[in-house]
Amino acid sequence: MSVPVATTGTAAAPPGAGVTPGAGTPALDLITGRARTGAYGPDPASQRIALAFTTTQAVRHAGRARGYRNEVLSLRLAAAVGSCAVEPGELPADTLADCVGATVDELFDHPRTAVRVAALDAYLGHCRPHGPAQGARPVPLPAGSSLAKSRARAAAVVGLLPLADVRRVLVVGVVNSLLEQLRSRGIGYVPCDLRGGTTEWDEPVRTDALAHLDDCDAVLASGMTLGNGSLDPLLAHARATGKPLVLFAQTGSAVLPRLLGDGVTAVSAEPYPFFWLDGGPTVLHLYGGRAGRGGATR
């Protein structure tokens, strides 16, 4: 799975502290600035990353005609693991060595966006772990095959949409189990993914999500949009129109709940290890949505 991308792995402007939402500051920089001013916990300069690793997988679920590959950069801070998905083969070989032993604050200025996202995710996962205190509702995914767990996750994610009010959903980052859930509920969708191609049902996958925003009355987007720079125009559209924006996040699972009420209406947060790594029971952490309007403190 990949999503329409603006920039990948390029240096961003220095994160701004104390910038109010809607001021045009990219979401990643906005939350990083808050972290640097102590909004979430200890000084990021006092926290060091002990472990960095990548996870690479290929999957083709039983009964599915198509498969896909994933690669994820993860950084560990104490008990928390922060993650950011990347295109397979994108990370230079020395990326992991850059991260280990560095402070979180130093990594906030790393030239690669994936490192900045993973560092912020690890920091917030450490300071603000998922749970009721942060407004999260745990939803267990039962043990089972990769396809069974993918379908269980998809049901929980799609359930975060205000389904009674939605006719067509812009899906940014194609996951066939999510499309299957929308189809089963009679909801239309426009699938968008950087790689293009077709869905499991031979529907064309669009490569320019922004061109289809006005054709849909809700947006369902992958957390990968945070890592490749394509989240901000989706946020701007949601803020301007009031359309529901639901995020399903393995990338930045502890970061994206900070945007609830600021363009984001609900988040399915899934920290490492992800459902596709473990055949046993795992947990999603749901924020917002129809079952609860509370959200994480920003």
mmCIF file of C-alpha atoms in Angstrom:
data_model
loop_
_atom_site.group_PDB
_atom_site.id
_atom_site.type_symbol
_atom_site.label_atom_id
_atom_site.label_comp_id
_atom_site.label_asym_id
_atom_site.label_seq_id
_atom_site.Cartn_x
_atom_site.Cartn_y
_atom_site.Cartn_z
ATOM 1 C CA MET A 1 0.000 0.000 0.000
ATOM 2 C CA SER A 2 1.215 3.445 -0.845
ATOM 3 C CA VAL A 3 -0.486 6.796 -1.002
ATOM 4 C CA PRO A 4 -0.383 9.892 -3.212
ATOM 5 C CA VAL A 5 2.800 11.654 -2.236
ATOM 6 C CA ALA A 6 3.955 15.239 -2.175
ATOM 7 C CA THR A 7 7.543 14.840 -0.957
ATOM 8 C CA THR A 8 9.401 11.932 0.626
ATOM 9 C CA GLY A 9 12.586 11.994 2.632
ATOM 10 C CA THR A 10 13.242 15.693 2.202
ATOM 11 C CA ALA A 11 14.075 18.179 4.899
ATOM 12 C CA ALA A 12 11.160 20.155 6.295
ATOM 13 C CA ALA A 13 11.251 23.663 7.650
ATOM 14 C CA PRO A 14 12.285 23.812 11.314
ATOM 15 C CA PRO A 15 9.302 22.903 13.500
ATOM 16 C CA GLY A 16 7.576 25.949 14.935
ATOM 17 C CA ALA A 17 6.657 26.142 18.577
ATOM 18 C CA GLY A 18 3.474 27.765 19.808
ATOM 19 C CA VAL A 19 1.802 27.958 16.392
ATOM 20 C CA THR A 20 -1.962 27.765 16.560
ATOM 21 C CA PRO A 21 -3.884 25.164 14.483
ATOM 22 C CA GLY A 22 -4.893 26.410 11.079
ATOM 23 C CA ALA A 23 -1.932 28.783 10.783
ATOM 24 C CA GLY A 24 -0.554 26.846 7.804
ATOM 25 C CA THR A 25 2.097 24.948 9.753
ATOM 26 C CA PRO A 26 2.389 21.319 8.594
ATOM 27 C CA ALA A 27 0.875 18.906 11.102
ATOM 28 C CA LEU A 28 4.182 17.162 11.782
ATOM 29 C CA ASP A 29 5.928 20.451 12.553
ATOM 30 C CA LEU A 30 3.019 21.697 14.649
ATOM 31 C CA ILE A 31 3.051 18.672 16.970
ATOM 32 C CA THR A 32 6.861 18.583 17.063
ATOM 33 C CA GLY A 33 6.861 22.226 18.136
ATOM 34 C CA ARG A 34 4.451 21.432 20.963
ATOM 35 C CA ALA A 35 6.660 18.531 22.067
ATOM 36 C CA ARG A 36 9.683 20.831 22.176
ATOM 37 C CA THR A 37 7.872 23.302 24.426
ATOM 38 C CA GLY A 38 6.955 20.607 26.970
ATOM 39 C CA ALA A 39 3.290 20.164 26.036
ATOM 40 C CA TYR A 40 3.425 16.377 26.293
ATOM 41 C CA GLY A 41 6.104 15.524 28.807
ATOM 42 C CA PRO A 42 9.857 15.623 29.394
ATOM 43 C CA ASP A 43 12.294 17.567 27.245
ATOM 44 C CA PRO A 44 12.881 15.560 24.026
ATOM 45 C CA ALA A 45 16.570 16.466 24.371
ATOM 46 C CA SER A 46 16.662 14.325 27.519
ATOM 47 C CA GLN A 47 15.306 11.201 25.790
ATOM 48 C CA ARG A 48 17.582 8.908 23.776
ATOM 49 C CA ILE A 49 16.651 6.264 21.235
ATOM 50 C CA ALA A 50 18.134 2.916 22.228
ATOM 51 C CA LEU A 51 17.053 0.758 19.300
ATOM 52 C CA ALA A 52 16.251 1.279 15.644
ATOM 53 C CA PHE A 53 15.038 -1.411 13.256
ATOM 54 C CA THR A 54 13.132 -2.002 10.039
ATOM 55 C CA THR A 55 10.400 -4.518 9.325
ATOM 56 C CA THR A 56 9.837 -5.714 5.773
ATOM 57 C CA GLN A 57 7.022 -7.983 4.678
ATOM 58 C CA ALA A 58 5.234 -9.263 1.617
ATOM 59 C CA VAL A 59 1.723 -10.646 1.780
ATOM 60 C CA ARG A 60 -0.906 -12.118 -0.491
ATOM 61 C CA HIS A 61 -3.909 -13.144 1.544
ATOM 62 C CA ALA A 62 -5.518 -16.499 0.800
ATOM 63 C CA GLY A 63 -8.208 -16.052 -1.839
ATOM 64 C CA ARG A 64 -6.919 -12.644 -2.941
ATOM 65 C CA ALA A 65 -5.607 -12.075 -6.461
ATOM 66 C CA ARG A 66 -3.107 -9.383 -5.483
ATOM 67 C CA GLY A 67 -0.457 -8.925 -2.846
ATOM 68 C CA TYR A 68 1.628 -6.052 -1.554
ATOM 69 C CA ARG A 69 4.832 -5.221 0.306
ATOM 70 C CA ASN A 70 5.461 -3.070 3.356
ATOM 71 C CA GLU A 71 8.588 -1.636 4.940
ATOM 72 C CA VAL A 72 8.497 0.184 8.272
ATOM 73 C CA LEU A 73 11.135 2.122 10.192
ATOM 74 C CA SER A 74 10.731 1.778 13.965
ATOM 75 C CA LEU A 75 12.496 3.475 16.882
ATOM 76 C CA ARG A 76 12.278 2.349 20.490
ATOM 77 C CA LEU A 77 12.140 4.731 23.444
ATOM 78 C CA ALA A 78 11.796 2.892 26.762
ATOM 79 C CA ALA A 79 8.717 0.656 26.322
ATOM 80 C CA ALA A 80 7.330 2.604 23.340
ATOM 81 C CA VAL A 81 7.991 1.873 19.669
ATOM 82 C CA GLY A 82 7.375 4.617 17.126
ATOM 83 C CA SER A 83 6.973 3.754 13.466
ATOM 84 C CA CYS A 84 6.777 5.209 9.978
ATOM 85 C CA ALA A 85 6.111 3.221 6.812
ATOM 86 C CA VAL A 86 8.338 3.880 3.810
ATOM 87 C CA GLU A 87 8.498 2.636 0.258
ATOM 88 C CA PRO A 88 10.464 -0.650 0.167
ATOM 89 C CA GLY A 89 14.158 0.035 -0.407
ATOM 90 C CA GLU A 90 13.813 3.782 0.203
ATOM 91 C CA LEU A 91 15.894 4.071 3.384
ATOM 92 C CA PRO A 92 19.688 4.377 3.053
ATOM 93 C CA ALA A 93 21.693 1.681 4.759
ATOM 94 C CA ASP A 94 23.072 4.079 7.388
ATOM 95 C CA THR A 95 19.651 5.302 8.606
ATOM 96 C CA LEU A 96 19.530 2.965 11.599
ATOM 97 C CA ALA A 97 23.031 3.953 12.680
ATOM 98 C CA ASP A 98 21.965 7.616 12.499
ATOM 99 C CA CYS A 99 19.186 6.973 15.010
ATOM 100 C CA VAL A 100 20.606 4.810 17.769
ATOM 101 C CA GLY A 101 22.017 6.806 20.656
ATOM 102 C CA ALA A 102 20.618 10.064 19.318
ATOM 103 C CA THR A 103 18.245 12.177 21.370
ATOM 104 C CA VAL A 104 14.658 12.506 20.247
ATOM 105 C CA ASP A 105 15.233 16.227 19.828
ATOM 106 C CA GLU A 106 18.171 15.608 17.494
ATOM 107 C CA LEU A 107 16.036 13.250 15.408
ATOM 108 C CA PHE A 108 13.311 15.887 15.144
ATOM 109 C CA ASP A 109 15.770 17.681 12.830
ATOM 110 C CA HIS A 110 16.810 14.613 10.812
ATOM 111 C CA PRO A 111 16.732 15.210 7.037
ATOM 112 C CA ARG A 112 14.481 12.188 6.445
ATOM 113 C CA THR A 113 10.800 12.660 7.207
ATOM 114 C CA ALA A 114 10.409 8.982 8.158
ATOM 115 C CA VAL A 115 12.934 9.403 10.966
ATOM 116 C CA ARG A 116 11.229 12.546 12.253
ATOM 117 C CA VAL A 117 7.832 10.814 12.267
ATOM 118 C CA ALA A 118 9.129 7.665 13.980
ATOM 119 C CA ALA A 119 10.958 9.735 16.618
ATOM 120 C CA LEU A 120 7.867 11.819 17.385
ATOM 121 C CA ASP A 121 5.718 8.682 17.457
ATOM 122 C CA ALA A 122 8.089 6.987 19.906
ATOM 123 C CA TYR A 123 8.216 10.086 22.110
ATOM 124 C CA LEU A 124 4.421 10.472 22.242
ATOM 125 C CA GLY A 125 3.929 6.729 22.692
ATOM 126 C CA HIS A 126 6.212 6.998 25.710
ATOM 127 C CA CYS A 127 4.680 10.180 27.152
ATOM 128 C CA ARG A 128 1.044 9.639 26.164
ATOM 129 C CA PRO A 129 0.527 5.865 25.780
ATOM 130 C CA HIS A 130 -2.746 4.713 24.258
ATOM 131 C CA GLY A 131 -5.485 4.114 26.800
ATOM 132 C CA PRO A 132 -8.644 5.545 28.340
ATOM 133 C CA ALA A 133 -6.680 8.412 29.909
ATOM 134 C CA GLN A 134 -5.998 9.629 26.359
ATOM 135 C CA GLY A 135 -9.552 9.041 25.164
ATOM 136 C CA ALA A 136 -8.831 5.707 23.470
ATOM 137 C CA ARG A 137 -11.167 2.713 23.395
ATOM 138 C CA PRO A 138 -9.346 -0.630 23.096
ATOM 139 C CA VAL A 139 -10.817 -3.000 20.521
ATOM 140 C CA PRO A 140 -9.376 -6.523 20.473
ATOM 141 C CA LEU A 141 -8.547 -8.196 17.184
ATOM 142 C CA PRO A 142 -8.968 -11.959 17.674
ATOM 143 C CA ALA A 143 -6.278 -14.456 16.773
ATOM 144 C CA GLY A 144 -6.460 -15.752 13.241
ATOM 145 C CA SER A 145 -5.044 -15.707 9.745
ATOM 146 C CA SER A 146 -3.669 -12.527 8.206
ATOM 147 C CA LEU A 147 -6.861 -12.155 6.163
ATOM 148 C CA ALA A 148 -9.149 -12.711 9.156
ATOM 149 C CA LYS A 149 -7.283 -10.092 11.169
ATOM 150 C CA SER A 150 -7.240 -7.675 8.227
ATOM 151 C CA ARG A 151 -11.015 -7.990 7.935
ATOM 152 C CA ALA A 152 -11.535 -7.527 11.668
ATOM 153 C CA ARG A 153 -9.416 -4.377 11.613
ATOM 154 C CA ALA A 154 -11.289 -3.090 8.563
ATOM 155 C CA ALA A 155 -14.646 -3.500 10.301
ATOM 156 C CA ALA A 156 -13.427 -1.464 13.271
ATOM 157 C CA VAL A 157 -11.924 1.262 11.066
ATOM 158 C CA VAL A 158 -14.954 1.672 8.798
ATOM 159 C CA GLY A 159 -17.141 1.788 11.898
ATOM 160 C CA LEU A 160 -15.485 5.099 12.802
ATOM 161 C CA LEU A 161 -17.187 6.785 9.846
ATOM 162 C CA PRO A 162 -20.617 8.396 10.326
ATOM 163 C CA LEU A 163 -22.050 5.740 8.024
ATOM 164 C CA ALA A 164 -25.631 7.017 8.029
ATOM 165 C CA ASP A 165 -24.438 10.298 6.517
ATOM 166 C CA VAL A 166 -21.884 8.992 4.023
ATOM 167 C CA ARG A 167 -22.559 8.162 0.373
ATOM 168 C CA ARG A 168 -19.031 8.076 -1.069
ATOM 169 C CA VAL A 169 -15.666 7.853 0.688
ATOM 170 C CA LEU A 170 -12.287 8.964 -0.623
ATOM 171 C CA VAL A 171 -9.942 6.137 0.423
ATOM 172 C CA VAL A 172 -6.332 7.327 0.465
ATOM 173 C CA GLY A 173 -4.050 4.312 0.702
ATOM 174 C CA VAL A 174 -5.823 1.297 -0.774
ATOM 175 C CA VAL A 175 -6.435 -1.653 1.558
ATOM 176 C CA ASN A 176 -8.773 -4.148 -0.060
ATOM 177 C CA SER A 177 -10.294 -5.241 3.259
ATOM 178 C CA LEU A 178 -11.418 -1.642 3.859
ATOM 179 C CA LEU A 179 -12.956 -1.459 0.401
ATOM 180 C CA GLU A 180 -14.658 -4.798 1.049
ATOM 181 C CA GLN A 181 -16.212 -3.372 4.219
ATOM 182 C CA LEU A 182 -17.504 -0.293 2.391
ATOM 183 C CA ARG A 183 -18.929 -2.466 -0.381
ATOM 184 C CA SER A 184 -20.705 -4.705 2.120
ATOM 185 C CA ARG A 185 -22.411 -1.628 3.606
ATOM 186 C CA GLY A 186 -23.472 -0.237 0.236
ATOM 187 C CA ILE A 187 -21.153 2.780 0.469
ATOM 188 C CA GLY A 188 -19.411 4.086 -2.625
ATOM 189 C CA TYR A 189 -15.730 4.961 -2.680
ATOM 190 C CA VAL A 190 -12.936 6.404 -4.765
ATOM 191 C CA PRO A 191 -9.726 4.372 -4.218
ATOM 192 C CA CYS A 192 -6.486 6.389 -4.373
ATOM 193 C CA ASP A 193 -2.936 5.087 -4.182
ATOM 194 C CA LEU A 194 0.388 6.295 -5.521
ATOM 195 C CA ARG A 195 0.986 2.988 -7.268
ATOM 196 C CA GLY A 196 -2.239 3.156 -9.253
ATOM 197 C CA GLY A 197 -3.375 -0.134 -10.724
ATOM 198 C CA THR A 198 -6.702 -1.751 -9.898
ATOM 199 C CA THR A 199 -8.511 -2.974 -6.805
ATOM 200 C CA GLU A 200 -9.432 -6.574 -6.081
ATOM 201 C CA TRP A 201 -12.643 -5.869 -8.043
ATOM 202 C CA ASP A 202 -10.783 -4.455 -11.075
ATOM 203 C CA GLU A 203 -11.720 -0.864 -10.274
ATOM 204 C CA PRO A 204 -9.155 1.750 -11.362
ATOM 205 C CA VAL A 205 -7.077 3.158 -8.523
ATOM 206 C CA ARG A 206 -6.595 6.919 -8.823
ATOM 207 C CA THR A 207 -3.200 8.465 -8.151
ATOM 208 C CA ASP A 208 -4.280 12.045 -7.339
ATOM 209 C CA ALA A 209 -6.395 12.080 -4.180
ATOM 210 C CA LEU A 210 -6.821 15.858 -4.130
ATOM 211 C CA ALA A 211 -8.547 15.823 -7.498
ATOM 212 C CA HIS A 212 -11.357 13.715 -6.023
ATOM 213 C CA LEU A 213 -11.955 15.463 -2.694
ATOM 214 C CA ASP A 214 -15.021 17.316 -3.954
ATOM 215 C CA ASP A 215 -16.531 14.065 -5.262
ATOM 216 C CA CYS A 216 -16.680 12.500 -1.795
ATOM 217 C CA ASP A 217 -18.355 13.387 1.496
ATOM 218 C CA ALA A 218 -15.836 11.663 3.796
ATOM 219 C CA VAL A 219 -12.143 10.773 3.730
ATOM 220 C CA LEU A 220 -10.556 7.572 5.027
ATOM 221 C CA ALA A 221 -6.756 7.890 4.933
ATOM 222 C CA SER A 222 -3.724 5.878 5.940
ATOM 223 C CA GLY A 223 -1.276 7.184 8.525
ATOM 224 C CA MET A 224 1.305 6.977 5.739
ATOM 225 C CA THR A 225 0.002 10.371 4.634
ATOM 226 C CA LEU A 226 1.823 11.857 7.645
ATOM 227 C CA GLY A 227 5.106 10.389 6.473
ATOM 228 C CA ASN A 228 4.919 11.483 2.849
ATOM 229 C CA GLY A 229 3.527 14.993 3.266
ATOM 230 C CA SER A 230 0.084 14.358 1.773
ATOM 231 C CA LEU A 231 -1.867 14.654 5.047
ATOM 232 C CA ASP A 232 -1.849 18.454 5.215
ATOM 233 C CA PRO A 233 -4.052 19.149 2.165
ATOM 234 C CA LEU A 234 -6.519 16.533 3.432
ATOM 235 C CA LEU A 235 -6.570 18.293 6.801
ATOM 236 C CA ALA A 236 -7.063 21.675 5.152
ATOM 237 C CA HIS A 237 -10.023 20.343 3.177
ATOM 238 C CA ALA A 238 -11.608 18.744 6.246
ATOM 239 C CA ARG A 239 -11.161 21.941 8.277
ATOM 240 C CA ALA A 240 -12.681 24.062 5.525
ATOM 241 C CA THR A 241 -15.638 21.803 4.714
ATOM 242 C CA GLY A 242 -16.337 19.943 7.958
ATOM 243 C CA LYS A 243 -16.163 16.608 6.122
ATOM 244 C CA PRO A 244 -15.302 13.593 8.296
ATOM 245 C CA LEU A 245 -11.611 12.649 8.118
ATOM 246 C CA VAL A 246 -10.842 9.234 9.628
ATOM 247 C CA LEU A 247 -7.249 7.981 9.841
ATOM 248 C CA PHE A 248 -6.100 4.377 10.181
ATOM 249 C CA ALA A 249 -2.628 4.636 11.609
ATOM 250 C CA GLN A 250 0.265 2.282 12.015
ATOM 251 C CA THR A 251 2.548 5.115 10.950
ATOM 252 C CA GLY A 252 2.337 7.807 13.630
ATOM 253 C CA SER A 253 -0.239 5.981 15.740
ATOM 254 C CA ALA A 254 0.560 8.128 18.791
ATOM 255 C CA VAL A 255 0.938 11.319 16.736
ATOM 256 C CA LEU A 256 -2.310 11.458 14.785
ATOM 257 C CA PRO A 257 -4.684 11.434 17.800
ATOM 258 C CA ARG A 258 -3.213 14.851 18.631
ATOM 259 C CA LEU A 259 -5.123 16.175 15.593
ATOM 260 C CA LEU A 260 -8.563 15.135 16.825
ATOM 261 C CA GLY A 261 -10.864 18.133 16.664
ATOM 262 C CA ASP A 262 -8.440 19.926 14.344
ATOM 263 C CA GLY A 263 -9.664 18.438 11.076
ATOM 264 C CA VAL A 264 -9.510 14.796 12.192
ATOM 265 C CA THR A 265 -12.739 13.213 13.440
ATOM 266 C CA ALA A 266 -11.494 9.733 14.378
ATOM 267 C CA VAL A 267 -8.323 7.633 14.482
ATOM 268 C CA SER A 268 -7.684 3.902 14.553
ATOM 269 C CA ALA A 269 -4.265 3.743 16.220
ATOM 270 C CA GLU A 270 -2.275 0.538 15.902
ATOM 271 C CA PRO A 271 1.207 0.688 17.413
ATOM 272 C CA TYR A 272 3.900 -1.868 16.684
ATOM 273 C CA PRO A 273 3.635 -4.889 16.483
ATOM 274 C CA PHE A 274 0.954 -4.615 13.812
ATOM 275 C CA PHE A 275 -1.790 -7.130 13.124
ATOM 276 C CA TRP A 276 0.097 -8.604 10.164
ATOM 277 C CA LEU A 277 3.070 -9.533 12.370
ATOM 278 C CA ASP A 278 1.202 -11.513 15.010
ATOM 279 C CA GLY A 279 -1.312 -14.310 14.521
ATOM 280 C CA GLY A 280 -2.401 -14.030 18.131
ATOM 281 C CA PRO A 281 -4.795 -11.478 19.597
ATOM 282 C CA THR A 282 -3.805 -7.832 19.185
ATOM 283 C CA VAL A 283 -5.439 -4.498 20.003
ATOM 284 C CA LEU A 284 -6.587 -1.410 18.127
ATOM 285 C CA HIS A 285 -7.014 1.870 19.992
ATOM 286 C CA LEU A 286 -9.965 3.853 18.636
ATOM 287 C CA TYR A 287 -10.339 7.592 19.142
ATOM 288 C CA GLY A 288 -13.464 9.565 18.285
ATOM 289 C CA GLY A 289 -16.063 8.222 15.904
ATOM 290 C CA ARG A 290 -19.661 7.325 16.564
ATOM 291 C CA ALA A 291 -19.012 5.348 19.765
ATOM 292 C CA GLY A 292 -17.280 8.198 21.506
ATOM 293 C CA ARG A 293 -16.679 11.839 20.687
ATOM 294 C CA GLY A 294 -13.885 12.326 23.192
ATOM 295 C CA GLY A 295 -10.380 12.590 21.911
ATOM 296 C CA ALA A 296 -6.776 12.734 22.913
ATOM 297 C CA THR A 297 -5.582 15.941 24.490
ATOM 298 C CA ARG A 298 -3.517 17.841 21.972
#
